Amino acid sequence: ATRTKSADVERADSGIGQMPARKWRNRASETLSSLQAWEAHRPCTDCGERDLPVETDVQNCNQRRADLCEKCRKRRTERKESVLEFVNTEASYGEDLRIIKEEFYLPMQVAGLLSQEQLQGIFSNIQELIDLNESFLEILQEEIDQAFDQGDDDLMTVCIGEIFLEFVNMLPAFQTYCLQQSSSVNMLNALEKEKELLRIFLNVSQNDNTALRRMNLRSFLMAPLQRVTKYPLLLSRIIKATTEYHPDHGSLREAKSRIESHLEHINMKTKQEGNTWTLRSFRQDSKKKREVINIEMRETALKTVGWLREETRFVMEGPLQLAQPPDGQWVKKGSKTLKFQNMQVLLLVNMKRVSESSLDSAEPGPVKDAVLVLIRDKNNGKFHLLREPLRLSNCIVSTDPDCDDTFELIEIRREAFVFRDSDRARTHHWFRQIRRYSRELGSWKKRRNALPNIMISTPHTRP
């Protein structure tokens, strides 16, 4: 009987009463509304914007991609397609190289159609190009497979620029082949007229060998030239779809500069040797399809600092506006009182690689030195340095909230410079990069923590 009475009076609700329960449900509803509102305007993980679409089906959406705005989703898709295009076209190029060797070179050698000297004259250093392509493609494919295995479906961890820089020895090999191309074609034309068996072999191969896709030997011999001239365009596409804050962005730009420098050198050498042909596709791409990075400006900077090219990284480069304030009180007066001039600025870093074959990290090794090279806009066909390079080991870099569109660089016991870009976000990026290397260098860096992160406004002593 006692148990029955207890059951009769047992509460069926939560035990907190109707009024508190109603308040709790209202708070829960408000919290849910707030979460939904935040979800509708959550920041993009790539750019920080808050224009993401609301995801209605959480189970069917990829949460990692749901944290991206529409612009960044499209950019990631474009980057992935560009990276895959780079790798796939490298594989197709390697297949053409193997056809040259297996369908032309080896049959001619075995049949004795041409002497070894004649084969060398026509096919040049084709075996070297094959070996380099196989090694390069193997590393590229490993990076792609590893990214997919780790769940990186967008291939954001694949650093094409860094891998390309590890294989810069491809470029001299391409140069050797390109410079011999004219004589190789002339020799092939002469031998085809002279040797009937060779002419028959080439005709039968083109018409009956399905592996050749109805292409003749001359078309395949153009594959290395076509490939080397396509590298700048492929790298440009990846750069365009890669944000500046991506760890591979600087390496991509450096890789593009390296290949462009070699292509310009090849064109120059061909003119010196009296040849009429040039790498036309590269020249067209330089004018129409790519962002022009002046190679002469980089060469000027390298000659000025005297560093080895292999140990030099061009971290940032581009136009900046520069002013030299007459005193340290310019912040109070405002940056509008300063007289700015247009300048080309290059941030160069000298670093030693830990391992020549290391591909594990974006940072090749410890930083030995870092400088800013200031170059005046081109005048009378030549570049002129504004002054000797600014060594960041002797500089203090700072900014001020009242002048957030500029930053100041002060050489200890010397001059002061104020920089700004036409784009405020890029000005901040310049500031972060320069400050990063100035903090890593210099014997006085241990006292860095004692310096406030404000614009230093003390009078400057000029030499």
Coordinates of C-alpha atoms in Angstrom, one line a residue:
A1 CA 0.0 0.0 0.0
T2 CA 2.8 2.4 0.7
R3 CA 4.5 1.8 -2.6
T4 CA 1.2 2.4 -4.4
K5 CA 0.8 5.8 -2.7
S6 CA 4.4 6.7 -3.7
A7 CA 3.6 5.8 -7.3
D8 CA 0.4 7.9 -7.2
V9 CA 2.3 11.1 -6.2
E10 CA 5.3 10.5 -8.5
R11 CA 5.9 13.5 -10.8
A12 CA 5.7 13.0 -14.5
D13 CA 7.5 16.3 -15.4
S14 CA 11.1 17.5 -15.0
G15 CA 10.4 18.5 -11.4
I16 CA 11.3 22.1 -11.9
G17 CA 7.8 23.5 -12.3
Q18 CA 6.1 25.0 -15.4
M19 CA 7.4 28.5 -15.1
P20 CA 11.1 27.6 -14.9
A21 CA 10.7 24.9 -17.6
R22 CA 9.2 27.5 -19.9
K23 CA 12.0 29.9 -19.2
W24 CA 14.6 27.2 -19.9
R25 CA 12.9 26.3 -23.2
N26 CA 12.9 30.0 -24.2
R27 CA 16.6 30.2 -23.4
A28 CA 17.3 27.1 -25.3
S29 CA 15.4 28.4 -28.2
E30 CA 17.3 31.7 -28.1
T31 CA 20.6 29.9 -27.9
L32 CA 19.7 27.7 -30.9
S33 CA 18.7 30.8 -32.8
S34 CA 22.0 32.5 -32.0
L35 CA 24.0 29.4 -33.0
Q36 CA 22.0 29.2 -36.3
A37 CA 22.7 33.0 -36.9
W38 CA 26.4 32.4 -36.2
E39 CA 26.4 29.4 -38.5
A40 CA 24.9 31.5 -41.2
H41 CA 27.7 34.1 -40.9
R42 CA 30.6 32.0 -39.7
P43 CA 34.0 33.2 -41.0
C44 CA 35.7 31.5 -44.0
T45 CA 38.7 29.6 -42.9
D46 CA 40.7 30.8 -45.9
C47 CA 39.9 34.5 -46.2
G48 CA 37.9 35.3 -43.0
E49 CA 34.9 36.7 -44.9
R50 CA 31.4 35.9 -43.5
D51 CA 29.3 35.3 -46.6
L52 CA 29.1 31.5 -46.3
P53 CA 25.9 29.8 -47.5
V54 CA 23.8 28.1 -44.8
E55 CA 24.2 24.3 -44.9
T56 CA 20.8 22.6 -44.5
D57 CA 22.0 19.0 -44.6
V58 CA 24.9 18.6 -42.3
Q59 CA 25.3 14.9 -42.9
N60 CA 25.7 15.2 -46.6
C61 CA 28.1 18.2 -46.6
N62 CA 31.8 18.1 -46.2
Q63 CA 32.4 20.0 -43.0
R64 CA 35.8 21.2 -44.0
R65 CA 34.6 22.7 -47.3
A66 CA 31.5 24.0 -45.5
D67 CA 33.8 26.4 -43.6
L68 CA 34.7 28.1 -46.9
C69 CA 33.0 30.9 -48.7
E70 CA 31.9 30.5 -52.2
K71 CA 34.9 32.4 -53.6
C72 CA 37.4 30.3 -51.7
R73 CA 35.7 27.1 -52.6
K74 CA 36.0 28.1 -56.2
R75 CA 39.7 29.0 -55.7
R76 CA 40.5 25.7 -54.0
T77 CA 38.8 23.9 -56.9
E78 CA 40.8 25.9 -59.4
R79 CA 44.0 25.2 -57.5
K80 CA 43.3 21.5 -57.4
E81 CA 42.6 21.4 -61.1
S82 CA 45.7 23.4 -61.8
V83 CA 47.9 21.1 -59.7
L84 CA 46.4 18.0 -61.3
E85 CA 46.9 19.5 -64.7
F86 CA 50.6 20.1 -63.9
V87 CA 51.1 16.5 -62.8
N88 CA 49.1 14.9 -65.6
T89 CA 50.8 16.9 -68.4
E90 CA 54.1 16.0 -66.8
A91 CA 53.1 12.3 -67.1
S92 CA 52.0 12.8 -70.8
Y93 CA 55.3 14.5 -71.5
G94 CA 57.2 11.6 -70.0
E95 CA 55.3 9.2 -72.2
D96 CA 56.3 11.1 -75.3
L97 CA 60.0 10.9 -74.1
R98 CA 59.7 7.2 -73.7
I99 CA 58.2 6.9 -77.2
I100 CA 61.2 8.8 -78.6
K101 CA 63.5 6.3 -77.0
E102 CA 61.6 3.0 -77.4
E103 CA 60.0 3.6 -80.8
F104 CA 62.7 5.5 -82.6
Y105 CA 66.1 5.6 -80.9
L106 CA 66.5 2.0 -79.9
P107 CA 65.1 0.5 -83.2
M108 CA 67.4 2.7 -85.2
Q109 CA 70.3 1.7 -83.0
V110 CA 69.6 -2.1 -83.1
A111 CA 69.0 -2.0 -86.9
G112 CA 72.1 0.0 -87.5
L113 CA 70.2 2.6 -89.5
L114 CA 72.4 5.4 -88.0
S115 CA 75.8 5.5 -86.3
Q116 CA 76.1 6.3 -82.6
E117 CA 77.4 9.8 -83.4
Q118 CA 74.4 10.4 -85.7
L119 CA 72.0 9.2 -83.1
Q120 CA 73.6 11.5 -80.5
G121 CA 73.3 14.4 -83.0
I122 CA 69.6 13.8 -83.5
F123 CA 68.4 12.8 -80.0
S124 CA 70.9 14.9 -78.0
N125 CA 70.5 14.4 -74.2
I126 CA 67.1 12.7 -74.4
Q127 CA 68.1 10.0 -71.8
E128 CA 69.0 12.8 -69.3
L129 CA 65.6 14.3 -69.8
I130 CA 63.9 10.9 -69.3
D131 CA 65.7 10.3 -66.0
L132 CA 64.8 13.7 -64.7
N133 CA 61.2 13.4 -65.7
E134 CA 60.9 10.0 -64.0
S135 CA 62.3 11.3 -60.7
F136 CA 60.3 14.5 -60.9
L137 CA 57.0 12.7 -61.7
E138 CA 57.6 10.2 -58.9
I139 CA 57.9 12.9 -56.3
L140 CA 54.9 14.7 -57.6
Q141 CA 52.8 11.5 -57.6
E142 CA 53.9 10.7 -54.1
E143 CA 52.8 14.1 -52.9
I144 CA 49.4 13.7 -54.6
D145 CA 48.8 10.2 -53.1
Q146 CA 49.9 11.3 -49.7
A147 CA 47.5 14.3 -49.7
F148 CA 44.6 12.1 -50.6
D149 CA 45.6 9.5 -48.0
Q150 CA 45.6 12.2 -45.3
G151 CA 42.1 13.4 -46.4
D152 CA 43.3 16.5 -48.2
D153 CA 40.9 16.3 -51.1
D154 CA 41.7 19.8 -52.2
L155 CA 45.5 19.1 -52.4
M156 CA 46.3 22.1 -50.3
T157 CA 49.3 20.4 -48.8
V158 CA 50.9 19.7 -52.2
C159 CA 53.7 22.3 -52.8
I160 CA 54.5 22.2 -56.5
G161 CA 56.7 25.2 -56.2
E162 CA 58.9 23.7 -53.5
I163 CA 59.2 20.4 -55.5
F164 CA 60.1 22.3 -58.7
L165 CA 62.9 24.1 -56.9
E166 CA 64.3 20.8 -55.8
F167 CA 64.6 19.8 -59.4
V168 CA 66.1 23.0 -60.9
N169 CA 68.7 20.8 -62.4
M170 CA 66.1 20.0 -65.1
L171 CA 66.5 23.5 -66.5
P172 CA 70.2 23.2 -67.7
A173 CA 69.2 19.9 -69.3
F174 CA 66.4 21.6 -71.2
Q175 CA 68.7 24.3 -72.2
T176 CA 71.2 21.8 -73.7
Y177 CA 68.5 20.1 -75.6
C178 CA 66.9 23.4 -76.9
L179 CA 70.2 24.8 -78.1
Q180 CA 70.9 21.7 -80.1
Q181 CA 67.4 21.5 -81.6
S182 CA 68.2 23.4 -84.8
S183 CA 71.2 21.3 -85.7
S184 CA 69.3 18.1 -84.7
V185 CA 66.5 18.8 -87.2
N186 CA 68.9 19.8 -89.9
M187 CA 70.8 16.5 -89.4
L188 CA 67.6 14.5 -89.5
N189 CA 66.5 16.2 -92.7
A190 CA 69.8 15.5 -94.4
L191 CA 70.0 11.9 -93.3
E192 CA 66.4 11.2 -94.3
K193 CA 67.3 12.3 -97.9
E194 CA 70.5 10.4 -97.9
K195 CA 69.4 7.0 -96.4
E196 CA 66.4 5.3 -98.0
L197 CA 66.1 2.7 -95.2
L198 CA 65.7 5.5 -92.7
R199 CA 63.1 7.2 -94.8
I200 CA 61.1 3.9 -95.1
F201 CA 61.4 3.2 -91.4
L202 CA 60.1 6.7 -90.4
N203 CA 57.1 6.4 -92.9
V204 CA 56.1 3.0 -91.7
S205 CA 56.4 4.0 -88.1
Q206 CA 54.2 7.0 -88.5
N207 CA 51.5 5.1 -90.5
D208 CA 51.4 1.7 -88.8
N209 CA 52.6 2.2 -85.3
T210 CA 49.5 3.0 -83.2
A211 CA 51.7 4.2 -80.3
L212 CA 52.8 7.2 -82.4
R213 CA 49.2 8.6 -82.9
R214 CA 50.1 9.3 -86.5
M215 CA 52.8 11.7 -85.5
N216 CA 56.3 11.8 -87.0
L217 CA 59.6 11.9 -85.3
R218 CA 60.0 15.6 -85.7
S219 CA 56.8 16.2 -83.7
F220 CA 58.0 14.1 -80.8
L221 CA 61.4 15.8 -80.8
M222 CA 59.6 19.0 -80.1
A223 CA 58.1 17.7 -76.9
P224 CA 60.9 19.0 -74.6
L225 CA 60.6 22.5 -76.1
Q226 CA 56.9 22.5 -75.8
R227 CA 57.1 21.3 -72.2
V228 CA 59.7 23.8 -71.0
T229 CA 57.8 26.7 -72.5
K230 CA 54.6 25.5 -70.8
Y231 CA 56.0 25.5 -67.3
P232 CA 55.5 29.3 -66.8
L233 CA 51.9 29.1 -67.8
L234 CA 51.1 26.1 -65.6
L235 CA 52.8 27.7 -62.6
S236 CA 51.0 31.0 -63.3
R237 CA 47.7 29.2 -63.0
I238 CA 48.6 27.6 -59.7
I239 CA 49.8 31.0 -58.4
K240 CA 46.6 32.7 -59.4
A241 CA 44.6 30.1 -57.4
T242 CA 47.0 30.1 -54.4
T243 CA 46.5 32.7 -51.6
E244 CA 49.5 34.7 -50.6
Y245 CA 49.5 33.2 -47.2
H246 CA 49.9 29.6 -48.5
P247 CA 53.4 28.3 -47.6
D248 CA 54.1 27.4 -51.2
H249 CA 53.2 30.8 -52.7
G250 CA 56.8 32.2 -52.5
S251 CA 58.3 29.0 -53.9
L252 CA 55.8 29.0 -56.8
R253 CA 56.9 32.6 -57.7
E254 CA 60.5 31.6 -57.4
A255 CA 60.1 28.5 -59.5
K256 CA 58.3 30.6 -62.2
S257 CA 61.1 33.2 -62.1
R258 CA 63.8 30.4 -62.5
I259 CA 62.2 28.9 -65.6
E260 CA 61.6 32.3 -67.1
S261 CA 65.2 33.3 -66.6
H262 CA 66.4 30.1 -68.3
L263 CA 64.0 30.6 -71.2
E264 CA 65.3 34.2 -71.7
H265 CA 68.8 32.9 -71.6
I266 CA 68.1 30.2 -74.2
N267 CA 66.6 32.9 -76.5
M268 CA 69.7 35.0 -76.0
K269 CA 72.1 32.1 -76.7
T270 CA 70.2 31.2 -79.9
K271 CA 70.5 34.7 -81.2
Q272 CA 74.3 34.8 -80.4
E273 CA 74.8 31.6 -82.3
G274 CA 73.0 33.0 -85.3
N275 CA 69.9 30.9 -85.2
T276 CA 66.6 32.4 -86.3
W277 CA 64.3 30.4 -84.2
T278 CA 63.3 31.3 -80.6
L279 CA 60.9 29.9 -78.0
R280 CA 57.9 31.7 -79.5
S281 CA 55.3 30.2 -77.3
F282 CA 57.1 31.6 -74.2
R283 CA 57.4 35.0 -75.8
Q284 CA 53.6 35.0 -76.5
D285 CA 52.8 33.9 -73.0
S286 CA 55.1 36.6 -71.6
K287 CA 53.0 39.3 -73.3
K288 CA 49.5 38.0 -73.1
K289 CA 48.9 35.1 -70.7
R290 CA 51.1 35.7 -67.7
E291 CA 52.0 38.3 -65.1
V292 CA 55.3 39.8 -66.1
I293 CA 58.0 39.5 -63.5
N294 CA 61.1 41.4 -64.6
I295 CA 63.9 38.9 -64.6
E296 CA 66.5 41.7 -65.1
M297 CA 65.4 43.3 -61.8
R298 CA 66.0 40.0 -59.9
E299 CA 69.4 39.6 -61.6
T300 CA 70.3 43.1 -60.5
A301 CA 69.3 42.3 -56.9
L302 CA 71.4 39.1 -56.9
K303 CA 74.5 40.8 -58.3
T304 CA 74.1 43.5 -55.6
V305 CA 73.9 41.2 -52.6
G306 CA 76.4 38.7 -54.1
W307 CA 74.5 35.6 -52.9
L308 CA 74.4 32.2 -54.6
R309 CA 71.2 31.7 -56.5
E310 CA 70.7 28.3 -55.0
E311 CA 70.6 29.7 -51.5
T312 CA 68.5 32.8 -52.3
R313 CA 64.7 33.0 -51.9
F314 CA 62.7 35.9 -53.2
V315 CA 60.1 36.0 -50.5
M316 CA 58.2 39.1 -51.8
E317 CA 58.6 41.5 -54.6
G318 CA 56.6 44.3 -56.2
P319 CA 55.9 48.0 -56.2
L320 CA 55.8 49.9 -52.9
Q321 CA 55.6 53.6 -52.1
L322 CA 58.5 54.9 -50.0
A323 CA 59.0 58.1 -48.0
Q324 CA 61.8 59.3 -45.7
P325 CA 60.3 61.4 -42.9
P326 CA 62.4 64.4 -41.9
D327 CA 61.9 63.7 -38.2
G328 CA 60.3 61.1 -35.9
Q329 CA 57.1 63.1 -35.2
W330 CA 55.5 62.4 -38.6
V331 CA 52.9 60.0 -37.0
K332 CA 51.3 62.9 -35.1
K333 CA 51.1 64.9 -38.4
G334 CA 49.8 62.0 -40.4
S335 CA 51.2 60.1 -43.3
K336 CA 49.5 62.5 -45.7
T337 CA 52.3 65.0 -44.9
L338 CA 54.9 62.6 -46.3
K339 CA 56.1 62.7 -49.9
F340 CA 56.0 59.2 -51.3
Q341 CA 57.8 57.9 -54.4
N342 CA 57.2 54.7 -56.3
M343 CA 59.7 52.0 -55.8
Q344 CA 60.3 48.4 -56.7
V345 CA 61.1 46.4 -53.5
L346 CA 62.4 42.9 -53.3
L347 CA 62.7 40.9 -50.0
L348 CA 65.6 38.4 -50.4
V349 CA 66.4 35.8 -47.9
N350 CA 69.7 33.8 -47.8
M351 CA 69.3 30.4 -46.3
K352 CA 71.2 27.1 -46.2
R353 CA 69.4 23.9 -47.0
V354 CA 69.5 21.3 -44.3
S355 CA 69.4 18.5 -46.9
E356 CA 69.7 18.8 -50.7
S357 CA 66.9 16.2 -51.1
S358 CA 64.7 17.3 -48.3
L359 CA 61.0 17.9 -49.3
D360 CA 59.5 17.5 -45.9
S361 CA 59.2 21.2 -45.0
A362 CA 58.5 24.5 -46.7
E363 CA 61.5 26.0 -44.9
P364 CA 64.7 24.9 -46.6
G365 CA 66.9 25.7 -43.6
P366 CA 68.1 28.3 -41.1
V367 CA 68.0 31.9 -42.3
K368 CA 71.5 33.4 -42.7
D369 CA 70.6 36.8 -43.9
A370 CA 67.7 38.9 -45.2
V371 CA 67.7 42.2 -47.1
L372 CA 65.4 44.7 -48.8
V373 CA 66.6 45.8 -52.2
L374 CA 65.1 49.1 -53.3
I375 CA 65.1 49.7 -57.0
R376 CA 63.9 52.8 -58.8
D377 CA 61.5 52.3 -61.7
K378 CA 63.2 51.5 -64.9
N379 CA 64.7 54.6 -66.6
N380 CA 66.5 54.7 -70.0
G381 CA 66.3 50.9 -70.2
K382 CA 68.2 50.2 -67.0
F383 CA 67.4 49.6 -63.3
H384 CA 69.1 51.8 -60.7
L385 CA 69.4 51.0 -57.0
L386 CA 68.2 53.7 -54.6
R387 CA 70.9 52.8 -52.1
E388 CA 72.7 49.7 -50.8
P389 CA 70.4 46.9 -49.6
L390 CA 68.8 47.3 -46.2
R391 CA 69.9 44.4 -44.0
L392 CA 67.1 43.4 -41.7
S393 CA 69.5 42.3 -39.0
N394 CA 70.2 46.0 -38.4
C395 CA 66.6 47.2 -38.7
I396 CA 63.6 47.7 -36.5
V397 CA 60.2 47.2 -38.1
S398 CA 57.1 48.7 -36.5
T399 CA 53.6 50.0 -37.1
D400 CA 51.2 52.3 -35.4
P401 CA 47.3 52.0 -35.0
D402 CA 46.9 55.6 -36.1
C403 CA 48.6 54.9 -39.4
D404 CA 47.5 51.4 -40.2
D405 CA 48.1 51.9 -44.0
T406 CA 51.9 52.3 -43.5
F407 CA 54.7 50.7 -41.6
E408 CA 58.1 52.0 -40.6
L409 CA 61.6 50.5 -41.0
I410 CA 64.4 52.1 -39.1
E411 CA 68.1 51.3 -39.6
I412 CA 69.8 51.4 -36.3
R413 CA 71.7 54.7 -36.0
R414 CA 71.0 55.5 -39.6
E415 CA 67.9 56.2 -41.7
A416 CA 64.2 55.7 -41.4
F417 CA 61.8 54.6 -44.2
V418 CA 58.0 54.6 -44.3
F419 CA 56.4 52.1 -46.7
R420 CA 52.9 51.5 -48.0
D421 CA 51.2 49.6 -50.7
S422 CA 48.1 50.8 -52.7
D423 CA 46.3 47.8 -51.1
R424 CA 46.1 48.0 -47.3
A425 CA 46.0 44.2 -46.8
R426 CA 49.1 43.8 -48.9
T427 CA 50.8 46.5 -46.8
H428 CA 50.1 44.5 -43.7
H429 CA 51.5 41.3 -45.4
W430 CA 54.7 43.2 -46.3
F431 CA 55.0 44.3 -42.7
R432 CA 54.5 40.8 -41.3
Q433 CA 57.1 39.3 -43.6
I434 CA 59.7 41.9 -43.0
R435 CA 59.2 41.9 -39.3
R436 CA 59.4 38.1 -39.2
Y437 CA 63.0 38.1 -40.6
S438 CA 64.1 41.1 -38.7
R439 CA 63.2 39.3 -35.5
E440 CA 65.2 36.2 -36.5
L441 CA 68.4 38.1 -37.3
G442 CA 70.7 40.5 -35.5
S443 CA 72.8 40.2 -32.3
W444 CA 70.4 42.6 -30.5
K445 CA 67.3 40.5 -31.1
K446 CA 67.3 39.3 -27.4
R447 CA 66.2 42.9 -26.5
R448 CA 63.4 42.7 -29.0
N449 CA 60.8 41.9 -26.3
A450 CA 61.6 45.1 -24.5
L451 CA 60.6 47.2 -27.5
P452 CA 56.9 48.1 -27.6
N453 CA 55.1 47.3 -30.8
I454 CA 54.4 51.0 -31.6
M455 CA 55.9 53.4 -34.1
I456 CA 59.3 54.5 -32.8
S457 CA 59.2 58.3 -32.9
T458 CA 62.7 59.3 -31.6
P459 CA 64.8 61.6 -33.8
H460 CA 67.0 59.7 -36.3
T461 CA 70.6 60.3 -36.8
R462 CA 71.6 60.4 -40.4
P463 CA 75.1 59.7 -41.8

